[in-house]
PDB file of C-alpha atoms in Angstrom:
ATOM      1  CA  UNK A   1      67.251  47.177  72.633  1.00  0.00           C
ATOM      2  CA  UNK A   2      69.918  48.940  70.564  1.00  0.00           C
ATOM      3  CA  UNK A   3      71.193  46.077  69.120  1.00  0.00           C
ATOM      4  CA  UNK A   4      67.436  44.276  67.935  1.00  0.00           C
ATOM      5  CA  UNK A   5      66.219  47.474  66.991  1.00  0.00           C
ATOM      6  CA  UNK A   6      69.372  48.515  64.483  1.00  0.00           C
ATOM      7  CA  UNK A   7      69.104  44.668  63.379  1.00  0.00           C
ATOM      8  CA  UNK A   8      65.543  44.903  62.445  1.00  0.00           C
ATOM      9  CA  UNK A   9      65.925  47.954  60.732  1.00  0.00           C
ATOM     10  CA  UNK A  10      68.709  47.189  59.130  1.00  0.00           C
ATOM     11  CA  UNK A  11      67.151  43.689  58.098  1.00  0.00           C
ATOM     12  CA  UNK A  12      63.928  45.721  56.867  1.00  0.00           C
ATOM     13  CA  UNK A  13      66.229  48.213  54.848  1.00  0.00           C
ATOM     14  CA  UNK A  14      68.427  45.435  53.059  1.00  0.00           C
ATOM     15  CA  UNK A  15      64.834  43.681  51.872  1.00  0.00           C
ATOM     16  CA  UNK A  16      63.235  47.539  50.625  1.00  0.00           C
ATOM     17  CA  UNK A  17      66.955  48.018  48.759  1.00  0.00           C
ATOM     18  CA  UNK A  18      66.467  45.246  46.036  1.00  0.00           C
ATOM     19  CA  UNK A  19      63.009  46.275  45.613  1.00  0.00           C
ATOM     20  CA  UNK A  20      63.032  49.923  45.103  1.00  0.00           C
ATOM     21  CA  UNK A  21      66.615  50.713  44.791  1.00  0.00           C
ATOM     22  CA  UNK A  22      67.155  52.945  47.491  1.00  0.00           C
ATOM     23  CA  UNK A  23      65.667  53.581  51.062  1.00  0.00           C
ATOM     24  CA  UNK A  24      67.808  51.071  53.342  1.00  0.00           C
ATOM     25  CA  UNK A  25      69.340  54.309  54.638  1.00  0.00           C
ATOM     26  CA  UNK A  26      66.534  56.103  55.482  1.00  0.00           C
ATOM     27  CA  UNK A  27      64.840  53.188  57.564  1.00  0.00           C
ATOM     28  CA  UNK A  28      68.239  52.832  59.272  1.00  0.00           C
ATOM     29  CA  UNK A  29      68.280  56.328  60.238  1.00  0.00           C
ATOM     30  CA  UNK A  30      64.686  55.863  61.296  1.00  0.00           C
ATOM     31  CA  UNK A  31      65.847  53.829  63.934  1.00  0.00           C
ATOM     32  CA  UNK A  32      69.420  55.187  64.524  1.00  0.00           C
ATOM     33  CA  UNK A  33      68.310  58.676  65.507  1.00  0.00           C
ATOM     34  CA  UNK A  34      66.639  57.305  68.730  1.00  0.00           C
ATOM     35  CA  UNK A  35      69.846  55.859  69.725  1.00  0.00           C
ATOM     36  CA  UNK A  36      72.581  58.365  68.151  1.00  0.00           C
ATOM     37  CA  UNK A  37      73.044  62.151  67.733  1.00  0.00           C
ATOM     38  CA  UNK A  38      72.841  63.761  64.181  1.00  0.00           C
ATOM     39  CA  UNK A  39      76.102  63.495  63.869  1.00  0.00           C
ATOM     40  CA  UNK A  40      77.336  60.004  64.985  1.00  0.00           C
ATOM     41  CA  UNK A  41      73.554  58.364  63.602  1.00  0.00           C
ATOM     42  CA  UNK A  42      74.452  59.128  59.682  1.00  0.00           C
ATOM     43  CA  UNK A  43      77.932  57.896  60.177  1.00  0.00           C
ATOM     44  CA  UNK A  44      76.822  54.673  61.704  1.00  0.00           C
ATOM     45  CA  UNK A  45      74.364  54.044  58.697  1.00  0.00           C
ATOM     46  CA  UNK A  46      77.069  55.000  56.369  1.00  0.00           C
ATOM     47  CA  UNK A  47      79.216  51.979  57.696  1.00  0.00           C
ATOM     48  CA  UNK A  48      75.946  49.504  57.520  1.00  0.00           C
ATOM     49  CA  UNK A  49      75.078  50.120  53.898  1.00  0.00           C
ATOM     50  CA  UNK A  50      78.134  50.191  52.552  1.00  0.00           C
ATOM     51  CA  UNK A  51      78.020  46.210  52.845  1.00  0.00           C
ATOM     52  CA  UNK A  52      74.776  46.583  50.897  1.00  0.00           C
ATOM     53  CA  UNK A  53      75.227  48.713  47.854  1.00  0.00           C
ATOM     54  CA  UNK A  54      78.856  47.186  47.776  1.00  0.00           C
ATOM     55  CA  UNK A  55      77.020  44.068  47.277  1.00  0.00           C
ATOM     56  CA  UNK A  56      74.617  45.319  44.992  1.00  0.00           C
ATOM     57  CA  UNK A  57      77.359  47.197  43.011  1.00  0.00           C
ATOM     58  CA  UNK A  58      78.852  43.767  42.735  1.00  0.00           C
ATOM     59  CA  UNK A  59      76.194  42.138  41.579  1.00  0.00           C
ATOM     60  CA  UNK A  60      75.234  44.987  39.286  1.00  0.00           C
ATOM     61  CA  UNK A  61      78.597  45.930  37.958  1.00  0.00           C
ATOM     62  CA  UNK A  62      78.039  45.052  34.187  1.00  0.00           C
ATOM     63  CA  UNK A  63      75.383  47.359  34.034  1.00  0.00           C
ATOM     64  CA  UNK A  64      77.296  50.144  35.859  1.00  0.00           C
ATOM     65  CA  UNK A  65      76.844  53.511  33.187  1.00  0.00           C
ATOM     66  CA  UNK A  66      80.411  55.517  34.228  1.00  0.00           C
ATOM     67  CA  UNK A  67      80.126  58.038  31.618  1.00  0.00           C
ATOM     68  CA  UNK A  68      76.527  58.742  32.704  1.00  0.00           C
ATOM     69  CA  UNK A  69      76.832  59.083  36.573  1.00  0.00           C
ATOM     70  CA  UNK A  70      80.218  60.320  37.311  1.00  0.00           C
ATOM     71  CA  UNK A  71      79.522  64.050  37.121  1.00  0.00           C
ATOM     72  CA  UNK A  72      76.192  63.597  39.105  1.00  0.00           C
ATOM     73  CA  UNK A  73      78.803  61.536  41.873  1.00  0.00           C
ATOM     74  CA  UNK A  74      81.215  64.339  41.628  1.00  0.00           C
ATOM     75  CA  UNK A  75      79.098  67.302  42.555  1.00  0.00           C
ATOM     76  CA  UNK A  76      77.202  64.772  45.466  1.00  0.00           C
ATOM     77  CA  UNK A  77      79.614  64.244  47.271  1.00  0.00           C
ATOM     78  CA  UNK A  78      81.339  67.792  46.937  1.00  0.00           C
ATOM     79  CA  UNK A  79      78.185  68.447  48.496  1.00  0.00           C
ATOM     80  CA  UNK A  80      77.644  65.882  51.235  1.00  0.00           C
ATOM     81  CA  UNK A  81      81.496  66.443  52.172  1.00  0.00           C
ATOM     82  CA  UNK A  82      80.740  70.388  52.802  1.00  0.00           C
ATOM     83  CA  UNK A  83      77.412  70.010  55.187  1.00  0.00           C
ATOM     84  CA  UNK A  84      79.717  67.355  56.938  1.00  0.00           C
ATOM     85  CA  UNK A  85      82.109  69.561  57.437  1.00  0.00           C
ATOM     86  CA  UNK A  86      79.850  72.083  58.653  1.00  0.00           C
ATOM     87  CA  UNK A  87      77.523  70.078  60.809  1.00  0.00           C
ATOM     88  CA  UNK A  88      79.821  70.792  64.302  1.00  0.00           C
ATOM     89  CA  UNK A  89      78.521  74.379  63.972  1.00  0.00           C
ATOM     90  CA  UNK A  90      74.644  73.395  63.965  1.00  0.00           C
ATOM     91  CA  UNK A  91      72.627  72.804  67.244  1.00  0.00           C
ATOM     92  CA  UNK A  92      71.679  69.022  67.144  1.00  0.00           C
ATOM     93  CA  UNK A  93      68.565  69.999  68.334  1.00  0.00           C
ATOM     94  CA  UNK A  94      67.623  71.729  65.457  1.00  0.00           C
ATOM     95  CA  UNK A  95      69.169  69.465  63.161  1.00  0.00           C
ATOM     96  CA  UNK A  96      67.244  66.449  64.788  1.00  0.00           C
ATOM     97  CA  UNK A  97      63.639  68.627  64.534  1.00  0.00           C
ATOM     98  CA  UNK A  98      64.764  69.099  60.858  1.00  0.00           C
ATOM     99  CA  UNK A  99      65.941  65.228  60.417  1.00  0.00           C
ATOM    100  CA  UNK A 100      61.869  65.106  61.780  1.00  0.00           C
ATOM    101  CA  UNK A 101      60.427  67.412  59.454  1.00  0.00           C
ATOM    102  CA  UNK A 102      62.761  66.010  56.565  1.00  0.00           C
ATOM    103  CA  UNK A 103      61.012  62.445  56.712  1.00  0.00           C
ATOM    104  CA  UNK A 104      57.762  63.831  56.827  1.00  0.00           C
ATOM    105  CA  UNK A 105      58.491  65.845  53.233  1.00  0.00           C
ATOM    106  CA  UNK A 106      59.834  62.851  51.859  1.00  0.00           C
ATOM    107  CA  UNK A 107      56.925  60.268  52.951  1.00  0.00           C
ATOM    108  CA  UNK A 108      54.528  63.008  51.934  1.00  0.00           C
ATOM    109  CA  UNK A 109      56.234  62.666  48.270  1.00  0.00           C
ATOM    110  CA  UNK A 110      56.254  59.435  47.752  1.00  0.00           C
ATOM    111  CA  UNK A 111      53.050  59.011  49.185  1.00  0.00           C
ATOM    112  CA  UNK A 112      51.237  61.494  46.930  1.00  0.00           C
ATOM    113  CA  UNK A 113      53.701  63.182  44.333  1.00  0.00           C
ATOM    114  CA  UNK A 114      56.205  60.883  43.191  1.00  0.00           C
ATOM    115  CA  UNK A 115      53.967  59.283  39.585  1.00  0.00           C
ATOM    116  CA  UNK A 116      53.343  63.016  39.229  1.00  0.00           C
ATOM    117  CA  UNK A 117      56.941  64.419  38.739  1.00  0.00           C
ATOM    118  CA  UNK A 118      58.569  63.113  35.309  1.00  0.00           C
ATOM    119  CA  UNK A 119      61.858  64.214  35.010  1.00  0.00           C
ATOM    120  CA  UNK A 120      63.685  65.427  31.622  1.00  0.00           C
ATOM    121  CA  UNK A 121      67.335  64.088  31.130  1.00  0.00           C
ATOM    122  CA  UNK A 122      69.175  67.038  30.800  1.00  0.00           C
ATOM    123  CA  UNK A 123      72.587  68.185  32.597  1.00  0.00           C
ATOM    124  CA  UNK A 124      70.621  71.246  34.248  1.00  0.00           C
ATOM    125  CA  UNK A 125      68.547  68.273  36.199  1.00  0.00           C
ATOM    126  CA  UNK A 126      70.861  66.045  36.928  1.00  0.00           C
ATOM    127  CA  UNK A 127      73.447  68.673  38.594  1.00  0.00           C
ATOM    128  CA  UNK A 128      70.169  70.075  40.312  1.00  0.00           C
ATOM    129  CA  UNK A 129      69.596  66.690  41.856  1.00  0.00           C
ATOM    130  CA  UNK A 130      73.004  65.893  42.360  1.00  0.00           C
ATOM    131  CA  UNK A 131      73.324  69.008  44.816  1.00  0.00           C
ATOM    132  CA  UNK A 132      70.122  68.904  46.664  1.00  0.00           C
ATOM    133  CA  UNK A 133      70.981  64.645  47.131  1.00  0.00           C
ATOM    134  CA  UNK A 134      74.375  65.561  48.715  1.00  0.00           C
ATOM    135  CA  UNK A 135      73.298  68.059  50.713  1.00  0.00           C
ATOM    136  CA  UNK A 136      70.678  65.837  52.314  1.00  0.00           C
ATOM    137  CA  UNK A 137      73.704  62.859  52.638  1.00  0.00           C
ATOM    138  CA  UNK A 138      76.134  64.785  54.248  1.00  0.00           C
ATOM    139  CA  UNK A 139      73.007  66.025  56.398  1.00  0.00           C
ATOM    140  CA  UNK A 140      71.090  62.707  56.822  1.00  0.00           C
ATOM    141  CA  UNK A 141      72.956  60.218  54.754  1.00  0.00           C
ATOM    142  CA  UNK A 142      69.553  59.982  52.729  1.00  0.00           C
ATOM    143  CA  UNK A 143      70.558  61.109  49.201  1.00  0.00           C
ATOM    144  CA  UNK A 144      68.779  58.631  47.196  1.00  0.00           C
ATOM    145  CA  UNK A 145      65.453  60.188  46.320  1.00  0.00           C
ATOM    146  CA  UNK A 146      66.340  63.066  44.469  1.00  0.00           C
ATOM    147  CA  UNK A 147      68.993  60.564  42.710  1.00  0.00           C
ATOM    148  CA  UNK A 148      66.663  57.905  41.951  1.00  0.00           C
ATOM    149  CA  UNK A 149      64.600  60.516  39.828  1.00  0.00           C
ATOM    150  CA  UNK A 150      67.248  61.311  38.070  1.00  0.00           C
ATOM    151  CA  UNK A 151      68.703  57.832  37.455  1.00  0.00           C
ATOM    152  CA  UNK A 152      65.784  56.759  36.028  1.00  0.00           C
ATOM    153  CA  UNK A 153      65.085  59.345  33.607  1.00  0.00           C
ATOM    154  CA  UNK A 154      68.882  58.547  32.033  1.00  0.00           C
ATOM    155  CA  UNK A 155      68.645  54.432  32.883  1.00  0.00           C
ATOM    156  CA  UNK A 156      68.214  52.610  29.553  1.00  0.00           C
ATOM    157  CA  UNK A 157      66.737  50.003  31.839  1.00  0.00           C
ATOM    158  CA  UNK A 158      66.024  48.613  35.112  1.00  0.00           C
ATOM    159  CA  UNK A 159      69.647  46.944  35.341  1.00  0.00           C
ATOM    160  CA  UNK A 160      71.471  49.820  34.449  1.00  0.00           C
ATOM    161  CA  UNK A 161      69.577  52.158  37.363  1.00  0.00           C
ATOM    162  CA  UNK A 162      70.022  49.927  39.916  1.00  0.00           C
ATOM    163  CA  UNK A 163      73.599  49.546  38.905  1.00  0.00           C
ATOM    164  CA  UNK A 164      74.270  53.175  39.156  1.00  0.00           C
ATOM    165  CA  UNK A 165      72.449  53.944  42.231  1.00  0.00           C
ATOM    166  CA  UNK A 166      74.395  51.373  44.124  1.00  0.00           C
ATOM    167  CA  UNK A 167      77.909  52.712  42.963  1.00  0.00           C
ATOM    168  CA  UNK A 168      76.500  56.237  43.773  1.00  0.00           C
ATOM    169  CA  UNK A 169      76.077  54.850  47.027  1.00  0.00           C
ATOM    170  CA  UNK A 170      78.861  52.872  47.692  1.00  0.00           C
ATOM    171  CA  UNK A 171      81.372  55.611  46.641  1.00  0.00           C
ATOM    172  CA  UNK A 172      79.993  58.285  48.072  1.00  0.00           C
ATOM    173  CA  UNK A 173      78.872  56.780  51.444  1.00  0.00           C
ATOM    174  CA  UNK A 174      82.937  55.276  51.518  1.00  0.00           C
ATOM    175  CA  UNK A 175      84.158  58.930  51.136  1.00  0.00           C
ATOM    176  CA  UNK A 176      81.198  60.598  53.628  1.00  0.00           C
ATOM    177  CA  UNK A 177      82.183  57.894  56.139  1.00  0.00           C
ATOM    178  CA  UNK A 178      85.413  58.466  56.115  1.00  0.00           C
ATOM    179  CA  UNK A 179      85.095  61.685  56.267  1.00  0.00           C
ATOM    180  CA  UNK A 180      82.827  61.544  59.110  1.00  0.00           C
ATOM    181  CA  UNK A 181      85.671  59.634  60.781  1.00  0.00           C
ATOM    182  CA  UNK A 182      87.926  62.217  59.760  1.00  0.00           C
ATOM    183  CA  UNK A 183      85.881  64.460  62.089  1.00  0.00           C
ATOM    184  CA  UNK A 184      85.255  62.666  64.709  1.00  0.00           C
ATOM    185  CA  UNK A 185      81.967  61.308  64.740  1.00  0.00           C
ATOM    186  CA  UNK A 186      82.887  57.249  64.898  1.00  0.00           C
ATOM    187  CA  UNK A 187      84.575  55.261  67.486  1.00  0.00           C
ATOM    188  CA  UNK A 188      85.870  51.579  67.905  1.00  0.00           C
ATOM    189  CA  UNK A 189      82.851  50.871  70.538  1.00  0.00           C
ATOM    190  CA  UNK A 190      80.368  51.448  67.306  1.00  0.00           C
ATOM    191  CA  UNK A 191      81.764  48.417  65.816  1.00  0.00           C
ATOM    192  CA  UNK A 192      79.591  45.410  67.379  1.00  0.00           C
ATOM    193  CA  UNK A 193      76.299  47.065  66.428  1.00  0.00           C
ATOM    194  CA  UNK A 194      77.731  48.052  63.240  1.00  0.00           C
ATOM    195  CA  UNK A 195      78.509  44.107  62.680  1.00  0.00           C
ATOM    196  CA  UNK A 196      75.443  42.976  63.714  1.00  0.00           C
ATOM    197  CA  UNK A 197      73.768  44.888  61.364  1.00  0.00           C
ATOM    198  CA  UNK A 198      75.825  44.567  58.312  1.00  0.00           C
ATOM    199  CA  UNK A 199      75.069  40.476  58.605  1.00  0.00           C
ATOM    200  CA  UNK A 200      70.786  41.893  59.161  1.00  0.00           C
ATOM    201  CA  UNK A 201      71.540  44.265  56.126  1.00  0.00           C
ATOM    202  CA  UNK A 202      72.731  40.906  53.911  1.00  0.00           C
ATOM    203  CA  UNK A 203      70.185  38.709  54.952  1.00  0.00           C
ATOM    204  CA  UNK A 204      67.609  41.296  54.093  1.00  0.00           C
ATOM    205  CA  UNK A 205      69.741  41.857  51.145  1.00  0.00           C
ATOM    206  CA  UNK A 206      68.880  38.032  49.949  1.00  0.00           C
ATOM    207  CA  UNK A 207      65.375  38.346  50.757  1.00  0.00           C
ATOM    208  CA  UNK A 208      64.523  40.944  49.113  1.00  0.00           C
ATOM    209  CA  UNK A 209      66.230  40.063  45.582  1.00  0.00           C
ATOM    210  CA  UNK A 210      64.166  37.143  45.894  1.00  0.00           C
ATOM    211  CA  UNK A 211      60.901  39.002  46.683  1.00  0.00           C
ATOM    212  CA  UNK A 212      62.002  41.569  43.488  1.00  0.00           C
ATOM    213  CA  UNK A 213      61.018  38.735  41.137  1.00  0.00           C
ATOM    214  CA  UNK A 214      57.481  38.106  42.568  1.00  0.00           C
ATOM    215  CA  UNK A 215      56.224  41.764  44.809  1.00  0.00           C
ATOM    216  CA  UNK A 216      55.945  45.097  43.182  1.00  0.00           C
ATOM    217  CA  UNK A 217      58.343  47.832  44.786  1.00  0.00           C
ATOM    218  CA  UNK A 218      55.147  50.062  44.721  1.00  0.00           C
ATOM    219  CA  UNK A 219      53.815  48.166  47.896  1.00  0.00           C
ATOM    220  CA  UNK A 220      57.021  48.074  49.623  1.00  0.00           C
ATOM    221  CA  UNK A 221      57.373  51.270  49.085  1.00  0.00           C
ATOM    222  CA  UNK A 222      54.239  52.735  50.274  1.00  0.00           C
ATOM    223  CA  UNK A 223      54.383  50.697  53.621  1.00  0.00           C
ATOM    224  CA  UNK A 224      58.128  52.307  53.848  1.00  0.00           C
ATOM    225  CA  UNK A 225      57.104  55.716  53.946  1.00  0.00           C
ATOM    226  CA  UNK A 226      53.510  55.843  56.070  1.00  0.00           C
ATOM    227  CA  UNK A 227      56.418  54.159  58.516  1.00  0.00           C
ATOM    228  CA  UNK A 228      58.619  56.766  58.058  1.00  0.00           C
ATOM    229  CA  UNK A 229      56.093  59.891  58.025  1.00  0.00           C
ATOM    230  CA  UNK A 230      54.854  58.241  61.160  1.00  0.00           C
ATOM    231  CA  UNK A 231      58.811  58.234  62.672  1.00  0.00           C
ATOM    232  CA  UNK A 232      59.727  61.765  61.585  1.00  0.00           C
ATOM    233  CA  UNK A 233      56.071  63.409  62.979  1.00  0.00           C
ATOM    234  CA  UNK A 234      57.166  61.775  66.132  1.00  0.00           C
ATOM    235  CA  UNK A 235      60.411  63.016  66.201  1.00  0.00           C
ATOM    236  CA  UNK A 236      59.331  66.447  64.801  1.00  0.00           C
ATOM    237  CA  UNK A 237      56.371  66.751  68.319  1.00  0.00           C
ATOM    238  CA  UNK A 238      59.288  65.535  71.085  1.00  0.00           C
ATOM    239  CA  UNK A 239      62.053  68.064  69.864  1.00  0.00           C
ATOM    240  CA  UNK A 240      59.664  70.842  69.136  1.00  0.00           C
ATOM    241  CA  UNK A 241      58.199  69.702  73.059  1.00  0.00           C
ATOM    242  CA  UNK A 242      61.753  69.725  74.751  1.00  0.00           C
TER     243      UNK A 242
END
């Protein structure tokens, strides 16, 4: 069951990825959190989608904006590396009912507030979004959201954001993971379910670049996140029950 449920996800997050430029990591975690602790399910995700966005970042490189996104990718993962440091002195079962009550914030935005929030360019924003992002990574390994806001606001166009979002990723989830392995939170028997899903990842991967030329990312999207809200309410009732 571990192994077809991290494949499916995994397959489901590669196709969402081309589509709406992030959100492969949080349907992975969707699904990793029923098999892995908070600290070992974001490391195990890490590993997965860095065959994505390194992909993506690939096929995106000539779009890449350095001069843009490097601070933003600085103070990330500054971030994400602290709350990974710290996250041996939380109680997991807190910091699963949170991982719960986290999804449900972020399918309530997407579902209802996202068209709403415009977002001015300015360094004061994208520092803003660049510390609440790697706080959630080195939490979650979701940091894409607050990102993608961001990135778009500063994208000249569509190229150029999804170009930068997957080098965001792909650095910073490189550095996290090893990080994470740093700490302890990885081991060699990870591996097979880790490869099975990095080849479900890719073949999602494929599909979806081909569904990006004829779907809109606005339907993908929506179906992502009821999904999601429904996953982290769940969660959320059975740790607030134990």
């Amino acid at each position: 069951m571990e192994y077809i449920m991290m494949g499916l996800a995994a397959l489901v997050g590669g196709i969402i990825q081309p589509l709406t430029g992030f959100g492969a990591a949080v349907v992975m975690m969707v699904a990793a959190s029923a098999f892995y602790d908070m600290t070992i399910a974001p490391t195990v995700v890490a590993l997965i989608c860095m065959a994505q966005s390194g992909t993506m970042t690939w096929m995106y490189r000539k779009h890449i904006d350095l001069k843009q996104i490097a601070l933003p990718i600085g103070l990330y993962t500054v971030c994400s590396l602290v709350i990974i440091n710290l996250l041996g002195r939380f109680d997991l079962h807190v910091l699963t009912a949170l991982f719960g009550a986290f999804l449900i914030a972020l399918a309530a935005y997407f579902l209802f507030f996202a068209k709403r929030v415009k977002l001015q360019p300015s360094l004061t924003a994208g520092l803003a979004c660049s510390a609440f992002s790697g706080c959630c990574a080195g939490a979650f390994t979701i940091g894409g959201p607050m990102m993608a806001l961001y990135f778009v606001a500063i994208a000249r166009d569509k190229e150029t954001y999804v170009g930068n979002m997957q080098f965001l990723f792909l650095t910073t989830n490189l550095i996290n993971f090893t990080m994470r392995v740093v700490r302890g939170y990885f081991s060699v028997s990870l591996l097979p379910v880790a490869g099975v899903s990095v080849v479900c990842i890719l073949l999602g991967l494929w599909i979806g670049t081909l569904l990006s030329r004829r779907m809109s990312g606005d339907i993908a999207r929506q179906v992502v996140y009821i999904g999601v809200g429904v996953s982290g309410l769940v969660t959320l009732v059975q740790e607030l029950m134990k």
